[in-house]
Amino acid sequence: MADKKIPKATARRLPLYYRYLRFLHEAGKERVSSAKLSEAVKVDSATIRRDFSYFGALGKRGYGYDVEALMNFFSKTLNQDRLTNVALIGVGNLGQALLNYNFRRNNNIRISAGFDVKDDLIGTIHQGVPIYDINEMVDQLEMQQIDVAILTVPSEIAQEMADKLVKGGVRGIMNFTPIRVTVPKEVRVHNVDLTNELQTLIYFINYYQDFDQNAEPEEDDNPLNDLFYND
Ligand SMILES: NC(=O)c1ccc[n+]([C@@H]2O[C@H](COP(=O)([O-])OP(=O)(O)OC[C@H]3O[C@@H](n4cnc5c(N)ncnc54)[C@H](O)[C@@H]3O)[C@@H](O)[C@H]2O)c1
């Protein structure tokens, strides 16, 4: 299953499915119909069926989906059965907002180390997370076996930091800076740009009055996706 290529659009919807299944499970529900699932996650049922079919999953006609089985399945697929520690590079305005949030709704991802240059931050603990001197970053990443990082430093040093992250063995970077950093092909970068997101939202409300939220366009035929995602 790990070898199977899942379309990116499908991969992006998995956390959505997983979150709702967990919610159902915690509420004591044993099964869910595809119609109900579709309504809750706002994805049309044909798309859900197609998404699930990539996993050989798992519904029965007239029964729907077994909540626990599906939840466990997605949990494994999303690596939720192990804790992922994430490093935060740059503990400024945005970095501190992310630290305060620290993915609380998710038990299996957490920022476990912050890095900055500011003396008044280094050696302190924010929301239970130690902030280290940036000069210790490569060593700490290796020692703590962190392979995902969030980049929230000033744009001028984004590339330099990305190079150091690669040196420290990081394999995934969530990049909030406006710079498109260059990394070796085995390292994955996701760029997050709130301005683009907002502009796209405004574009949609202006030009797609009847836009049906349930019918999410496939990424390949939607030129706007170039604005959202980097591969
Ligand atoms: N993508 C988005 O939607 C979005 C939104 C807001 C900000 N940003 C970007 O995020 C980045 C951070 O923005 P901010 O408002 O938090 O800035 P900020 O100035 O408040 O924070 C930057 C932090 O990086 C630290 N820093 C500076 N040089 C460093 C170095 N060499 N090593 C380690 N840390 C260093 C600073 O001490 C500071 O704490 C900027 O690149 C900004 O453009 C992106």
PDB file of C-alpha atoms and ligand atoms in Angstrom:
ATOM      1  CA  MET A   1       0.000   0.000   0.000  1.00  0.00           C
ATOM      2  CA  ALA A   2       2.870   2.368   0.717  1.00  0.00           C
ATOM      3  CA  ASP A   3       4.023   1.873  -2.878  1.00  0.00           C
ATOM      4  CA  LYS A   4       0.721   2.854  -4.375  1.00  0.00           C
ATOM      5  CA  LYS A   5       0.597   6.296  -5.943  1.00  0.00           C
ATOM      6  CA  ILE A   6      -2.354   8.176  -4.531  1.00  0.00           C
ATOM      7  CA  PRO A   7      -3.469  11.307  -6.426  1.00  0.00           C
ATOM      8  CA  LYS A   8      -2.463  14.451  -4.600  1.00  0.00           C
ATOM      9  CA  ALA A   9      -6.035  15.709  -4.410  1.00  0.00           C
ATOM     10  CA  THR A  10      -7.014  12.456  -2.671  1.00  0.00           C
ATOM     11  CA  ALA A  11      -4.067  12.654  -0.275  1.00  0.00           C
ATOM     12  CA  ARG A  12      -5.125  16.160   0.717  1.00  0.00           C
ATOM     13  CA  ARG A  13      -8.607  14.979   1.632  1.00  0.00           C
ATOM     14  CA  LEU A  14      -7.440  12.132   3.881  1.00  0.00           C
ATOM     15  CA  PRO A  15      -7.001  14.234   7.041  1.00  0.00           C
ATOM     16  CA  LEU A  16     -10.535  15.522   6.528  1.00  0.00           C
ATOM     17  CA  TYR A  17     -11.944  12.008   6.373  1.00  0.00           C
ATOM     18  CA  TYR A  18      -9.822  10.896   9.289  1.00  0.00           C
ATOM     19  CA  ARG A  19     -10.905  13.778  11.505  1.00  0.00           C
ATOM     20  CA  TYR A  20     -14.582  13.129  10.903  1.00  0.00           C
ATOM     21  CA  LEU A  21     -14.203   9.380  11.454  1.00  0.00           C
ATOM     22  CA  ARG A  22     -12.485  10.043  14.756  1.00  0.00           C
ATOM     23  CA  PHE A  23     -15.316  12.348  15.739  1.00  0.00           C
ATOM     24  CA  LEU A  24     -17.864   9.631  14.895  1.00  0.00           C
ATOM     25  CA  HIS A  25     -15.865   7.011  16.742  1.00  0.00           C
ATOM     26  CA  GLU A  26     -15.630   9.164  19.854  1.00  0.00           C
ATOM     27  CA  ALA A  27     -19.397   9.681  19.629  1.00  0.00           C
ATOM     28  CA  GLY A  28     -19.821   5.893  19.695  1.00  0.00           C
ATOM     29  CA  LYS A  29     -20.977   5.501  16.076  1.00  0.00           C
ATOM     30  CA  GLU A  30     -20.179   2.180  14.471  1.00  0.00           C
ATOM     31  CA  ARG A  31     -21.001   2.896  10.869  1.00  0.00           C
ATOM     32  CA  VAL A  32     -21.606   5.770   8.534  1.00  0.00           C
ATOM     33  CA  SER A  33     -23.352   5.942   5.180  1.00  0.00           C
ATOM     34  CA  SER A  34     -21.530   7.472   2.251  1.00  0.00           C
ATOM     35  CA  ALA A  35     -24.268  10.131   2.005  1.00  0.00           C
ATOM     36  CA  LYS A  36     -23.736  11.173   5.611  1.00  0.00           C
ATOM     37  CA  LEU A  37     -19.974  11.191   5.207  1.00  0.00           C
ATOM     38  CA  SER A  38     -20.323  13.290   2.077  1.00  0.00           C
ATOM     39  CA  GLU A  39     -22.545  15.814   3.800  1.00  0.00           C
ATOM     40  CA  ALA A  40     -20.232  16.113   6.801  1.00  0.00           C
ATOM     41  CA  VAL A  41     -16.945  16.544   4.969  1.00  0.00           C
ATOM     42  CA  LYS A  42     -18.461  18.503   2.053  1.00  0.00           C
ATOM     43  CA  VAL A  43     -17.045  16.237  -0.614  1.00  0.00           C
ATOM     44  CA  ASP A  44     -19.446  14.657  -3.112  1.00  0.00           C
ATOM     45  CA  SER A  45     -19.995  10.951  -2.669  1.00  0.00           C
ATOM     46  CA  ALA A  46     -18.618   9.996  -6.088  1.00  0.00           C
ATOM     47  CA  THR A  47     -15.324  11.625  -5.124  1.00  0.00           C
ATOM     48  CA  ILE A  48     -15.342   9.867  -1.757  1.00  0.00           C
ATOM     49  CA  ARG A  49     -15.937   6.521  -3.408  1.00  0.00           C
ATOM     50  CA  ARG A  50     -13.154   7.156  -5.883  1.00  0.00           C
ATOM     51  CA  ASP A  51     -10.795   8.286  -3.092  1.00  0.00           C
ATOM     52  CA  PHE A  52     -11.547   5.213  -1.036  1.00  0.00           C
ATOM     53  CA  SER A  53     -11.191   2.930  -4.020  1.00  0.00           C
ATOM     54  CA  TYR A  54      -7.472   3.756  -4.178  1.00  0.00           C
ATOM     55  CA  PHE A  55      -7.181   1.973  -0.848  1.00  0.00           C
ATOM     56  CA  GLY A  56      -9.351  -0.917  -1.845  1.00  0.00           C
ATOM     57  CA  ALA A  57     -11.774   0.412   0.780  1.00  0.00           C
ATOM     58  CA  LEU A  58     -14.099  -0.666   2.258  1.00  0.00           C
ATOM     59  CA  GLY A  59     -17.831   0.112   2.131  1.00  0.00           C
ATOM     60  CA  LYS A  60     -20.690  -2.348   1.800  1.00  0.00           C
ATOM     61  CA  ARG A  61     -23.840  -1.537  -0.114  1.00  0.00           C
ATOM     62  CA  GLY A  62     -26.699  -0.899   2.276  1.00  0.00           C
ATOM     63  CA  TYR A  63     -24.342  -0.861   5.254  1.00  0.00           C
ATOM     64  CA  GLY A  64     -22.008   2.028   4.585  1.00  0.00           C
ATOM     65  CA  TYR A  65     -18.582   2.205   6.103  1.00  0.00           C
ATOM     66  CA  ASP A  66     -17.364   0.635   9.315  1.00  0.00           C
ATOM     67  CA  VAL A  67     -16.223   3.670  11.291  1.00  0.00           C
ATOM     68  CA  GLU A  68     -13.573   2.031  13.439  1.00  0.00           C
ATOM     69  CA  ALA A  69     -12.025  -0.020  10.639  1.00  0.00           C
ATOM     70  CA  LEU A  70     -11.859   2.967   8.343  1.00  0.00           C
ATOM     71  CA  MET A  71     -10.521   5.235  11.071  1.00  0.00           C
ATOM     72  CA  ASN A  72      -7.759   2.765  11.950  1.00  0.00           C
ATOM     73  CA  PHE A  73      -6.952   2.353   8.315  1.00  0.00           C
ATOM     74  CA  PHE A  74      -6.568   6.096   7.721  1.00  0.00           C
ATOM     75  CA  SER A  75      -4.715   6.485  10.994  1.00  0.00           C
ATOM     76  CA  LYS A  76      -2.043   4.109   9.698  1.00  0.00           C
ATOM     77  CA  THR A  77      -2.034   5.712   6.275  1.00  0.00           C
ATOM     78  CA  LEU A  78      -1.546   9.142   7.796  1.00  0.00           C
ATOM     79  CA  ASN A  79       1.070   7.890  10.226  1.00  0.00           C
ATOM     80  CA  GLN A  80      -1.174   8.829  13.109  1.00  0.00           C
ATOM     81  CA  ASP A  81      -0.007   5.831  15.062  1.00  0.00           C
ATOM     82  CA  ARG A  82       3.298   7.513  15.705  1.00  0.00           C
ATOM     83  CA  LEU A  83       4.154  10.944  17.038  1.00  0.00           C
ATOM     84  CA  THR A  84       5.703  13.331  14.556  1.00  0.00           C
ATOM     85  CA  ASN A  85       7.892  16.018  16.064  1.00  0.00           C
ATOM     86  CA  VAL A  86       8.145  19.213  14.084  1.00  0.00           C
ATOM     87  CA  ALA A  87      10.736  21.985  14.338  1.00  0.00           C
ATOM     88  CA  LEU A  88       9.772  25.640  14.130  1.00  0.00           C
ATOM     89  CA  ILE A  89      12.415  27.886  12.555  1.00  0.00           C
ATOM     90  CA  GLY A  90      11.844  31.539  13.459  1.00  0.00           C
ATOM     91  CA  VAL A  91       9.810  32.214  16.592  1.00  0.00           C
ATOM     92  CA  GLY A  92       8.472  35.658  15.618  1.00  0.00           C
ATOM     93  CA  ASN A  93       4.886  36.824  15.129  1.00  0.00           C
ATOM     94  CA  LEU A  94       3.783  33.969  12.940  1.00  0.00           C
ATOM     95  CA  GLY A  95       6.001  31.386  14.640  1.00  0.00           C
ATOM     96  CA  GLN A  96       4.569  32.229  18.057  1.00  0.00           C
ATOM     97  CA  ALA A  97       1.010  32.008  16.757  1.00  0.00           C
ATOM     98  CA  LEU A  98       1.788  28.505  15.488  1.00  0.00           C
ATOM     99  CA  LEU A  99       3.435  27.613  18.799  1.00  0.00           C
ATOM    100  CA  ASN A 100       0.350  28.761  20.699  1.00  0.00           C
ATOM    101  CA  TYR A 101      -1.809  26.622  18.471  1.00  0.00           C
ATOM    102  CA  ASN A 102       0.582  23.688  18.304  1.00  0.00           C
ATOM    103  CA  PHE A 103      -1.828  21.452  16.413  1.00  0.00           C
ATOM    104  CA  ARG A 104      -3.816  20.792  19.555  1.00  0.00           C
ATOM    105  CA  ARG A 105      -6.606  19.028  17.714  1.00  0.00           C
ATOM    106  CA  ASN A 106      -4.150  16.407  16.609  1.00  0.00           C
ATOM    107  CA  ASN A 107      -2.535  14.119  19.140  1.00  0.00           C
ATOM    108  CA  ASN A 108       0.175  12.956  16.815  1.00  0.00           C
ATOM    109  CA  ILE A 109       1.827  16.086  15.520  1.00  0.00           C
ATOM    110  CA  ARG A 110       3.492  18.648  17.681  1.00  0.00           C
ATOM    111  CA  ILE A 111       6.099  21.335  17.452  1.00  0.00           C
ATOM    112  CA  SER A 112       8.775  19.991  19.755  1.00  0.00           C
ATOM    113  CA  ALA A 113      11.601  22.483  19.231  1.00  0.00           C
ATOM    114  CA  GLY A 114      11.854  26.137  18.219  1.00  0.00           C
ATOM    115  CA  PHE A 115      14.929  27.908  16.841  1.00  0.00           C
ATOM    116  CA  ASP A 116      15.719  31.599  16.692  1.00  0.00           C
ATOM    117  CA  VAL A 117      18.581  34.102  16.871  1.00  0.00           C
ATOM    118  CA  LYS A 118      17.121  36.366  19.550  1.00  0.00           C
ATOM    119  CA  ASP A 119      18.874  36.216  22.919  1.00  0.00           C
ATOM    120  CA  ASP A 120      15.669  36.898  24.829  1.00  0.00           C
ATOM    121  CA  LEU A 121      14.046  33.837  23.220  1.00  0.00           C
ATOM    122  CA  ILE A 122      16.934  31.377  23.293  1.00  0.00           C
ATOM    123  CA  GLY A 123      16.826  29.111  26.346  1.00  0.00           C
ATOM    124  CA  THR A 124      13.181  29.929  27.125  1.00  0.00           C
ATOM    125  CA  ILE A 125      10.215  27.594  26.949  1.00  0.00           C
ATOM    126  CA  HIS A 126       7.058  28.642  25.076  1.00  0.00           C
ATOM    127  CA  GLN A 127       3.934  26.574  25.506  1.00  0.00           C
ATOM    128  CA  GLY A 128       6.125  23.756  26.745  1.00  0.00           C
ATOM    129  CA  VAL A 129       8.421  23.974  23.730  1.00  0.00           C
ATOM    130  CA  PRO A 130      12.129  24.802  24.221  1.00  0.00           C
ATOM    131  CA  ILE A 131      13.629  27.500  22.004  1.00  0.00           C
ATOM    132  CA  TYR A 132      17.207  26.818  20.925  1.00  0.00           C
ATOM    133  CA  ASP A 133      19.918  28.948  19.389  1.00  0.00           C
ATOM    134  CA  ILE A 134      19.724  28.645  15.604  1.00  0.00           C
ATOM    135  CA  ASN A 135      23.384  27.645  15.626  1.00  0.00           C
ATOM    136  CA  GLU A 136      22.386  24.423  17.362  1.00  0.00           C
ATOM    137  CA  MET A 137      19.761  23.590  14.791  1.00  0.00           C
ATOM    138  CA  VAL A 138      21.559  21.022  12.666  1.00  0.00           C
ATOM    139  CA  ASP A 139      22.748  19.099  15.740  1.00  0.00           C
ATOM    140  CA  GLN A 140      19.371  19.233  17.466  1.00  0.00           C
ATOM    141  CA  LEU A 141      17.492  18.096  14.369  1.00  0.00           C
ATOM    142  CA  GLU A 142      19.764  15.106  14.085  1.00  0.00           C
ATOM    143  CA  MET A 143      19.704  14.338  17.795  1.00  0.00           C
ATOM    144  CA  GLN A 144      15.929  14.655  18.100  1.00  0.00           C
ATOM    145  CA  GLN A 145      15.394  12.890  14.751  1.00  0.00           C
ATOM    146  CA  ILE A 146      13.102  15.619  13.534  1.00  0.00           C
ATOM    147  CA  ASP A 147      12.295  15.339   9.871  1.00  0.00           C
ATOM    148  CA  VAL A 148       9.652  18.014   9.391  1.00  0.00           C
ATOM    149  CA  ALA A 149      10.107  21.765   9.845  1.00  0.00           C
ATOM    150  CA  ILE A 150       8.035  24.910   9.614  1.00  0.00           C
ATOM    151  CA  LEU A 151       9.894  27.870   8.169  1.00  0.00           C
ATOM    152  CA  THR A 152       8.811  31.257   9.548  1.00  0.00           C
ATOM    153  CA  VAL A 153      11.978  33.337   9.253  1.00  0.00           C
ATOM    154  CA  PRO A 154      12.478  36.612   7.339  1.00  0.00           C
ATOM    155  CA  SER A 155      12.539  35.954   3.607  1.00  0.00           C
ATOM    156  CA  GLU A 156      16.178  37.042   3.188  1.00  0.00           C
ATOM    157  CA  ILE A 157      17.415  33.999   5.074  1.00  0.00           C
ATOM    158  CA  ALA A 158      14.840  31.466   3.894  1.00  0.00           C
ATOM    159  CA  GLN A 159      17.196  29.702   1.471  1.00  0.00           C
ATOM    160  CA  GLU A 160      20.060  29.603   3.963  1.00  0.00           C
ATOM    161  CA  MET A 161      17.741  28.040   6.551  1.00  0.00           C
ATOM    162  CA  ALA A 162      16.370  25.562   4.032  1.00  0.00           C
ATOM    163  CA  ASP A 163      19.938  24.470   3.258  1.00  0.00           C
ATOM    164  CA  LYS A 164      20.587  23.947   6.969  1.00  0.00           C
ATOM    165  CA  LEU A 165      17.356  22.013   7.385  1.00  0.00           C
ATOM    166  CA  VAL A 166      18.415  19.689   4.591  1.00  0.00           C
ATOM    167  CA  LYS A 167      21.792  19.295   6.257  1.00  0.00           C
ATOM    168  CA  GLY A 168      20.024  18.380   9.499  1.00  0.00           C
ATOM    169  CA  GLY A 169      18.146  15.590   7.698  1.00  0.00           C
ATOM    170  CA  VAL A 170      14.739  17.241   7.371  1.00  0.00           C
ATOM    171  CA  ARG A 171      12.582  15.703   4.643  1.00  0.00           C
ATOM    172  CA  GLY A 172       9.591  18.029   4.660  1.00  0.00           C
ATOM    173  CA  ILE A 173       9.395  21.813   4.945  1.00  0.00           C
ATOM    174  CA  MET A 174       6.257  23.842   5.393  1.00  0.00           C
ATOM    175  CA  ASN A 175       7.410  27.174   4.037  1.00  0.00           C
ATOM    176  CA  PHE A 176       5.566  30.298   5.108  1.00  0.00           C
ATOM    177  CA  THR A 177       8.130  32.694   3.638  1.00  0.00           C
ATOM    178  CA  PRO A 178       7.422  34.239   0.230  1.00  0.00           C
ATOM    179  CA  ILE A 179      10.648  32.743  -1.146  1.00  0.00           C
ATOM    180  CA  ARG A 180      10.504  29.568  -3.239  1.00  0.00           C
ATOM    181  CA  VAL A 181      13.391  27.681  -1.711  1.00  0.00           C
ATOM    182  CA  THR A 182      15.493  25.222  -3.684  1.00  0.00           C
ATOM    183  CA  VAL A 183      16.005  21.810  -2.104  1.00  0.00           C
ATOM    184  CA  PRO A 184      17.138  18.366  -3.286  1.00  0.00           C
ATOM    185  CA  LYS A 185      14.381  16.413  -4.963  1.00  0.00           C
ATOM    186  CA  GLU A 186      13.952  13.979  -2.087  1.00  0.00           C
ATOM    187  CA  VAL A 187      12.905  16.861   0.186  1.00  0.00           C
ATOM    188  CA  ARG A 188       9.339  18.062  -0.091  1.00  0.00           C
ATOM    189  CA  VAL A 189       8.349  21.708   0.305  1.00  0.00           C
ATOM    190  CA  HIS A 190       4.789  22.910   0.819  1.00  0.00           C
ATOM    191  CA  ASN A 191       4.384  26.639   0.438  1.00  0.00           C
ATOM    192  CA  VAL A 192       1.662  28.292   2.456  1.00  0.00           C
ATOM    193  CA  ASP A 193       0.552  31.722   1.355  1.00  0.00           C
ATOM    194  CA  LEU A 194      -2.418  33.240   3.116  1.00  0.00           C
ATOM    195  CA  THR A 195      -2.600  36.174   0.704  1.00  0.00           C
ATOM    196  CA  ASN A 196      -2.999  33.827  -2.242  1.00  0.00           C
ATOM    197  CA  GLU A 197      -5.624  31.850  -0.381  1.00  0.00           C
ATOM    198  CA  LEU A 198      -7.581  35.005   0.334  1.00  0.00           C
ATOM    199  CA  GLN A 199      -7.224  36.296  -3.225  1.00  0.00           C
ATOM    200  CA  THR A 200      -8.429  32.975  -4.541  1.00  0.00           C
ATOM    201  CA  LEU A 201     -11.405  33.033  -2.205  1.00  0.00           C
ATOM    202  CA  ILE A 202     -12.262  36.539  -3.421  1.00  0.00           C
ATOM    203  CA  TYR A 203     -11.870  35.392  -7.030  1.00  0.00           C
ATOM    204  CA  PHE A 204     -14.262  32.518  -6.448  1.00  0.00           C
ATOM    205  CA  ILE A 205     -16.935  34.609  -4.768  1.00  0.00           C
ATOM    206  CA  ASN A 206     -16.720  37.165  -7.584  1.00  0.00           C
ATOM    207  CA  TYR A 207     -16.635  34.818 -10.573  1.00  0.00           C
ATOM    208  CA  TYR A 208     -18.214  31.588  -9.457  1.00  0.00           C
ATOM    209  CA  GLN A 209     -21.516  32.722  -7.961  1.00  0.00           C
ATOM    210  CA  ASP A 210     -22.962  29.223  -8.276  1.00  0.00           C
ATOM    211  CA  PHE A 211     -19.789  27.477  -7.258  1.00  0.00           C
ATOM    212  CA  ASP A 212     -20.757  24.156  -5.755  1.00  0.00           C
ATOM    213  CA  GLN A 213     -18.534  23.515  -2.755  1.00  0.00           C
ATOM    214  CA  ASN A 214     -19.301  19.846  -2.865  1.00  0.00           C
ATOM    215  CA  ALA A 215     -17.940  19.445  -6.355  1.00  0.00           C
ATOM    216  CA  GLU A 216     -14.334  20.236  -5.678  1.00  0.00           C
ATOM    217  CA  PRO A 217     -12.596  20.718  -9.022  1.00  0.00           C
ATOM    218  CA  GLU A 218      -9.915  18.187  -9.789  1.00  0.00           C
ATOM    219  CA  GLU A 219      -6.554  19.834  -9.362  1.00  0.00           C
ATOM    220  CA  ASP A 220      -5.306  18.974 -12.814  1.00  0.00           C
ATOM    221  CA  ASP A 221      -7.969  20.931 -14.620  1.00  0.00           C
ATOM    222  CA  ASN A 222      -8.027  23.862 -12.237  1.00  0.00           C
ATOM    223  CA  PRO A 223      -5.370  26.448 -13.089  1.00  0.00           C
ATOM    224  CA  LEU A 224      -5.894  28.104  -9.723  1.00  0.00           C
ATOM    225  CA  ASN A 225      -4.253  25.179  -8.041  1.00  0.00           C
ATOM    226  CA  ASP A 226      -0.941  26.509  -9.247  1.00  0.00           C
ATOM    227  CA  LEU A 227      -1.528  29.270  -6.764  1.00  0.00           C
ATOM    228  CA  PHE A 228      -2.099  26.928  -3.869  1.00  0.00           C
ATOM    229  CA  TYR A 229       0.314  24.135  -4.124  1.00  0.00           C
ATOM    230  CA  ASN A 230       3.908  23.576  -4.825  1.00  0.00           C
ATOM    231  CA  ASP A 231       5.281  20.170  -5.519  1.00  0.00           C
TER     232      ASP A 231
HETATM  233  N1  LIG B   1       2.628  32.733   4.255  1.00  0.00           N
HETATM  234  C1  LIG B   1       1.895  33.564   4.939  1.00  0.00           C
HETATM  235  O1  LIG B   1       0.694  33.552   4.841  1.00  0.00           O
HETATM  236  C2  LIG B   1       2.607  34.507   5.835  1.00  0.00           C
HETATM  237  C3  LIG B   1       1.938  35.321   6.719  1.00  0.00           C
HETATM  238  C4  LIG B   1       2.686  36.131   7.543  1.00  0.00           C
HETATM  239  C5  LIG B   1       4.066  36.114   7.450  1.00  0.00           C
HETATM  240  N2  LIG B   1       4.683  35.346   6.535  1.00  0.00           N
HETATM  241  C6  LIG B   1       6.140  35.241   6.402  1.00  0.00           C
HETATM  242  O2  LIG B   1       6.587  34.492   7.530  1.00  0.00           O
HETATM  243  C7  LIG B   1       7.878  34.953   7.905  1.00  0.00           C
HETATM  244  C8  LIG B   1       7.840  35.380   9.362  1.00  0.00           C
HETATM  245  O3  LIG B   1       6.940  36.476   9.527  1.00  0.00           O
HETATM  246  P1  LIG B   1       6.763  37.138  10.962  1.00  0.00           P
HETATM  247  O4  LIG B   1       5.738  38.164  10.810  1.00  0.00           O
HETATM  248  O5  LIG B   1       6.576  36.070  11.977  1.00  0.00           O
HETATM  249  O6  LIG B   1       8.208  37.816  11.149  1.00  0.00           O
HETATM  250  P2  LIG B   1       8.949  38.152  12.512  1.00  0.00           P
HETATM  251  O7  LIG B   1      10.008  39.151  12.154  1.00  0.00           O
HETATM  252  O8  LIG B   1       7.980  38.491  13.574  1.00  0.00           O
HETATM  253  O9  LIG B   1       9.632  36.761  12.912  1.00  0.00           O
HETATM  254  C9  LIG B   1      10.799  36.266  12.305  1.00  0.00           C
HETATM  255  C10 LIG B   1      11.598  35.544  13.382  1.00  0.00           C
HETATM  256  O10 LIG B   1      12.730  34.962  12.749  1.00  0.00           O
HETATM  257  C11 LIG B   1      13.838  35.188  13.589  1.00  0.00           C
HETATM  258  N3  LIG B   1      15.075  35.154  12.823  1.00  0.00           N
HETATM  259  C12 LIG B   1      15.701  36.155  12.156  1.00  0.00           C
HETATM  260  N4  LIG B   1      16.854  35.729  11.620  1.00  0.00           N
HETATM  261  C13 LIG B   1      16.968  34.418  11.978  1.00  0.00           C
HETATM  262  C14 LIG B   1      17.936  33.428  11.745  1.00  0.00           C
HETATM  263  N5  LIG B   1      19.045  33.669  11.033  1.00  0.00           N
HETATM  264  N6  LIG B   1      17.719  32.218  12.255  1.00  0.00           N
HETATM  265  C15 LIG B   1      16.629  31.947  12.986  1.00  0.00           C
HETATM  266  N7  LIG B   1      15.662  32.836  13.250  1.00  0.00           N
HETATM  267  C16 LIG B   1      15.841  34.071  12.749  1.00  0.00           C
HETATM  268  C17 LIG B   1      13.592  36.552  14.205  1.00  0.00           C
HETATM  269  O11 LIG B   1      14.365  36.729  15.394  1.00  0.00           O
HETATM  270  C18 LIG B   1      12.107  36.479  14.478  1.00  0.00           C
HETATM  271  O12 LIG B   1      11.830  35.948  15.758  1.00  0.00           O
HETATM  272  C19 LIG B   1       8.232  36.060   6.921  1.00  0.00           C
HETATM  273  O13 LIG B   1       9.008  35.512   5.883  1.00  0.00           O
HETATM  274  C20 LIG B   1       6.892  36.536   6.401  1.00  0.00           C
HETATM  275  O14 LIG B   1       6.994  37.080   5.101  1.00  0.00           O
HETATM  276  C21 LIG B   1       3.974  34.533   5.762  1.00  0.00           C
END
